[in-house]
JSON list of C-alpha atoms in Angstrom, two decimals:
[
{"chain": "A", "resi": 121, "resn": "MET", "atom": "CA", "xyz": [-11.47, 20.07, -0.46]},
{"chain": "A", "resi": 122, "resn": "SER", "atom": "CA", "xyz": [-8.01, 18.88, -1.47]},
{"chain": "A", "resi": 123, "resn": "THR", "atom": "CA", "xyz": [-7.30, 17.22, -4.78]},
{"chain": "A", "resi": 124, "resn": "ALA", "atom": "CA", "xyz": [-4.19, 15.28, -3.76]},
{"chain": "A", "resi": 125, "resn": "ASN", "atom": "CA", "xyz": [-3.65, 11.98, -5.52]},
{"chain": "A", "resi": 126, "resn": "PRO", "atom": "CA", "xyz": [-2.02, 8.83, -4.17]},
{"chain": "A", "resi": 127, "resn": "ARG", "atom": "CA", "xyz": [1.62, 8.30, -5.04]},
{"chain": "A", "resi": 128, "resn": "PRO", "atom": "CA", "xyz": [1.80, 6.13, -8.16]},
{"chain": "A", "resi": 129, "resn": "LEU", "atom": "CA", "xyz": [3.04, 2.57, -7.94]},
{"chain": "A", "resi": 130, "resn": "SER", "atom": "CA", "xyz": [5.83, 3.44, -10.36]},
{"chain": "A", "resi": 131, "resn": "ASP", "atom": "CA", "xyz": [7.37, 5.82, -7.78]},
{"chain": "A", "resi": 132, "resn": "ILE", "atom": "CA", "xyz": [7.48, 3.02, -5.21]},
{"chain": "A", "resi": 133, "resn": "LEU", "atom": "CA", "xyz": [8.90, 0.49, -7.66]},
{"chain": "A", "resi": 134, "resn": "ASN", "atom": "CA", "xyz": [11.55, 2.95, -8.84]},
{"chain": "A", "resi": 135, "resn": "ALA", "atom": "CA", "xyz": [12.59, 3.62, -5.23]},
{"chain": "A", "resi": 136, "resn": "MET", "atom": "CA", "xyz": [12.95, -0.10, -4.42]},
{"chain": "A", "resi": 137, "resn": "SER", "atom": "CA", "xyz": [16.48, -1.41, -4.29]},
{"chain": "A", "resi": 138, "resn": "SER", "atom": "CA", "xyz": [15.41, -4.84, -5.57]},
{"chain": "A", "resi": 139, "resn": "LYS", "atom": "CA", "xyz": [14.00, -5.06, -9.07]},
{"chain": "A", "resi": 140, "resn": "ALA", "atom": "CA", "xyz": [13.58, -8.86, -8.96]},
{"chain": "A", "resi": 141, "resn": "ILE", "atom": "CA", "xyz": [10.38, -9.98, -10.66]},
{"chain": "A", "resi": 142, "resn": "GLU", "atom": "CA", "xyz": [8.98, -11.62, -7.51]},
{"chain": "A", "resi": 143, "resn": "ASP", "atom": "CA", "xyz": [9.72, -8.53, -5.40]},
{"chain": "A", "resi": 144, "resn": "VAL", "atom": "CA", "xyz": [8.06, -6.20, -7.88]},
{"chain": "A", "resi": 145, "resn": "ALA", "atom": "CA", "xyz": [5.10, -8.60, -8.08]},
{"chain": "A", "resi": 146, "resn": "MET", "atom": "CA", "xyz": [4.67, -8.67, -4.28]},
{"chain": "A", "resi": 147, "resn": "VAL", "atom": "CA", "xyz": [4.72, -4.89, -3.93]},
{"chain": "A", "resi": 148, "resn": "THR", "atom": "CA", "xyz": [2.43, -4.44, -6.94]},
{"chain": "A", "resi": 149, "resn": "LYS", "atom": "CA", "xyz": [-0.04, -6.95, -5.49]},
{"chain": "A", "resi": 150, "resn": "ALA", "atom": "CA", "xyz": [0.00, -5.19, -2.09]},
{"chain": "A", "resi": 151, "resn": "TYR", "atom": "CA", "xyz": [-0.42, -1.75, -3.71]},
{"chain": "A", "resi": 152, "resn": "ASP", "atom": "CA", "xyz": [-3.38, -2.90, -5.82]},
{"chain": "A", "resi": 153, "resn": "PHE", "atom": "CA", "xyz": [-4.98, -4.76, -2.91]},
{"chain": "A", "resi": 154, "resn": "SER", "atom": "CA", "xyz": [-4.67, -1.79, -0.55]},
{"chain": "A", "resi": 155, "resn": "LYS", "atom": "CA", "xyz": [-5.91, 0.66, -3.16]},
{"chain": "A", "resi": 156, "resn": "GLU", "atom": "CA", "xyz": [-9.00, -1.48, -3.75]},
{"chain": "A", "resi": 157, "resn": "ALA", "atom": "CA", "xyz": [-9.59, -2.02, -0.02]},
{"chain": "A", "resi": 158, "resn": "HIS", "atom": "CA", "xyz": [-9.52, 1.73, 0.63]},
{"chain": "A", "resi": 159, "resn": "LYS", "atom": "CA", "xyz": [-11.30, 2.81, -2.57]},
{"chain": "A", "resi": 160, "resn": "ASP", "atom": "CA", "xyz": [-14.39, 4.24, -0.87]},
{"chain": "A", "resi": 161, "resn": "GLN", "atom": "CA", "xyz": [-12.59, 5.80, 2.10]},
{"chain": "A", "resi": 162, "resn": "LYS", "atom": "CA", "xyz": [-11.78, 9.48, 2.41]},
{"chain": "A", "resi": 163, "resn": "ARG", "atom": "CA", "xyz": [-9.71, 11.40, 4.92]},
{"chain": "A", "resi": 164, "resn": "TYR", "atom": "CA", "xyz": [-11.30, 14.27, 6.84]},
{"chain": "A", "resi": 165, "resn": "SER", "atom": "CA", "xyz": [-9.69, 16.59, 4.27]},
{"chain": "A", "resi": 166, "resn": "GLY", "atom": "CA", "xyz": [-11.62, 14.84, 1.52]},
{"chain": "A", "resi": 167, "resn": "ASP", "atom": "CA", "xyz": [-8.47, 13.24, 0.09]},
{"chain": "A", "resi": 168, "resn": "ASN", "atom": "CA", "xyz": [-8.45, 9.59, -0.82]},
{"chain": "A", "resi": 169, "resn": "TYR", "atom": "CA", "xyz": [-7.45, 7.53, 2.22]},
{"chain": "A", "resi": 170, "resn": "PHE", "atom": "CA", "xyz": [-5.06, 5.48, 0.08]},
{"chain": "A", "resi": 171, "resn": "ILE", "atom": "CA", "xyz": [-2.69, 8.47, -0.08]},
{"chain": "A", "resi": 172, "resn": "HIS", "atom": "CA", "xyz": [-1.41, 7.46, 3.38]},
{"chain": "A", "resi": 173, "resn": "PRO", "atom": "CA", "xyz": [-0.53, 3.79, 2.74]},
{"chain": "A", "resi": 174, "resn": "ALA", "atom": "CA", "xyz": [0.96, 4.69, -0.65]},
{"chain": "A", "resi": 175, "resn": "GLU", "atom": "CA", "xyz": [3.23, 7.27, 1.02]},
{"chain": "A", "resi": 176, "resn": "VAL", "atom": "CA", "xyz": [4.23, 4.75, 3.70]},
{"chain": "A", "resi": 177, "resn": "GLY", "atom": "CA", "xyz": [5.13, 2.26, 0.98]},
{"chain": "A", "resi": 178, "resn": "TYR", "atom": "CA", "xyz": [7.19, 4.88, -0.83]},
{"chain": "A", "resi": 179, "resn": "TYR", "atom": "CA", "xyz": [9.09, 5.95, 2.28]},
{"chain": "A", "resi": 180, "resn": "LEU", "atom": "CA", "xyz": [9.88, 2.34, 3.14]},
{"chain": "A", "resi": 181, "resn": "ALA", "atom": "CA", "xyz": [11.12, 1.69, -0.41]},
{"chain": "A", "resi": 182, "resn": "ASP", "atom": "CA", "xyz": [13.16, 4.88, -0.37]},
{"chain": "A", "resi": 183, "resn": "ALA", "atom": "CA", "xyz": [14.70, 3.85, 2.96]},
{"chain": "A", "resi": 184, "resn": "GLY", "atom": "CA", "xyz": [15.91, 0.60, 1.37]},
{"chain": "A", "resi": 185, "resn": "MET", "atom": "CA", "xyz": [13.51, -1.73, 3.16]},
{"chain": "A", "resi": 186, "resn": "ASP", "atom": "CA", "xyz": [12.84, -5.15, 1.66]},
{"chain": "A", "resi": 187, "resn": "PRO", "atom": "CA", "xyz": [9.71, -5.93, -0.40]},
{"chain": "A", "resi": 188, "resn": "ARG", "atom": "CA", "xyz": [7.92, -7.64, 2.52]},
{"chain": "A", "resi": 189, "resn": "ALA", "atom": "CA", "xyz": [8.32, -4.50, 4.64]},
{"chain": "A", "resi": 190, "resn": "ILE", "atom": "CA", "xyz": [7.11, -2.32, 1.77]},
{"chain": "A", "resi": 191, "resn": "ALA", "atom": "CA", "xyz": [4.10, -4.60, 1.26]},
{"chain": "A", "resi": 192, "resn": "ALA", "atom": "CA", "xyz": [3.36, -4.49, 5.00]},
{"chain": "A", "resi": 193, "resn": "GLY", "atom": "CA", "xyz": [3.46, -0.70, 4.88]},
{"chain": "A", "resi": 194, "resn": "LEU", "atom": "CA", "xyz": [1.01, -0.65, 2.00]},
{"chain": "A", "resi": 195, "resn": "LEU", "atom": "CA", "xyz": [-1.31, -3.09, 3.78]},
{"chain": "A", "resi": 196, "resn": "HIS", "atom": "CA", "xyz": [-1.00, -1.80, 7.35]},
{"chain": "A", "resi": 197, "resn": "ASP", "atom": "CA", "xyz": [-4.42, -0.11, 7.55]},
{"chain": "A", "resi": 198, "resn": "THR", "atom": "CA", "xyz": [-6.47, -2.61, 5.58]},
{"chain": "A", "resi": 199, "resn": "ILE", "atom": "CA", "xyz": [-7.43, -4.67, 8.65]},
{"chain": "A", "resi": 200, "resn": "GLU", "atom": "CA", "xyz": [-8.08, -1.76, 11.01]},
{"chain": "A", "resi": 201, "resn": "ASP", "atom": "CA", "xyz": [-9.70, 0.72, 8.64]},
{"chain": "A", "resi": 202, "resn": "ALA", "atom": "CA", "xyz": [-11.01, -1.24, 5.64]},
{"chain": "A", "resi": 203, "resn": "GLY", "atom": "CA", "xyz": [-12.47, -4.33, 7.30]},
{"chain": "A", "resi": 204, "resn": "VAL", "atom": "CA", "xyz": [-10.11, -6.82, 5.67]},
{"chain": "A", "resi": 205, "resn": "LYS", "atom": "CA", "xyz": [-9.68, -9.99, 7.72]},
{"chain": "A", "resi": 206, "resn": "ALA", "atom": "CA", "xyz": [-6.19, -10.90, 8.94]},
{"chain": "A", "resi": 207, "resn": "GLN", "atom": "CA", "xyz": [-6.72, -14.36, 7.47]},
{"chain": "A", "resi": 208, "resn": "THR", "atom": "CA", "xyz": [-7.18, -12.80, 4.03]},
{"chain": "A", "resi": 209, "resn": "ILE", "atom": "CA", "xyz": [-3.83, -11.00, 4.35]},
{"chain": "A", "resi": 210, "resn": "ARG", "atom": "CA", "xyz": [-2.13, -14.23, 5.46]},
{"chain": "A", "resi": 211, "resn": "GLU", "atom": "CA", "xyz": [-3.65, -16.19, 2.57]},
{"chain": "A", "resi": 212, "resn": "LEU", "atom": "CA", "xyz": [-2.67, -13.62, -0.05]},
{"chain": "A", "resi": 213, "resn": "PHE", "atom": "CA", "xyz": [0.68, -12.44, 1.29]},
{"chain": "A", "resi": 214, "resn": "GLY", "atom": "CA", "xyz": [1.93, -15.07, 3.76]},
{"chain": "A", "resi": 215, "resn": "THR", "atom": "CA", "xyz": [2.92, -14.60, 7.37]}
]
């Protein structure tokens, strides 16, 4: 069984081109929401499932994408794999 850990939020925030308070807040909210939504999920390897969305968020930040795209990357599996309703995402993060 692997012991890999999800990429820390600080890595994603440091990679973001925008450090505006509202942008940092949006990405932080998406990171925390996704982490909680996936908290009981494991990959076949035994790793935490959240490793994947955290890596996606990091790669999007590192590529210079805007905070909405980074948040979408962090949230992209919450509906399909964690049972979160699309309406919940819209209410918390907008359209």
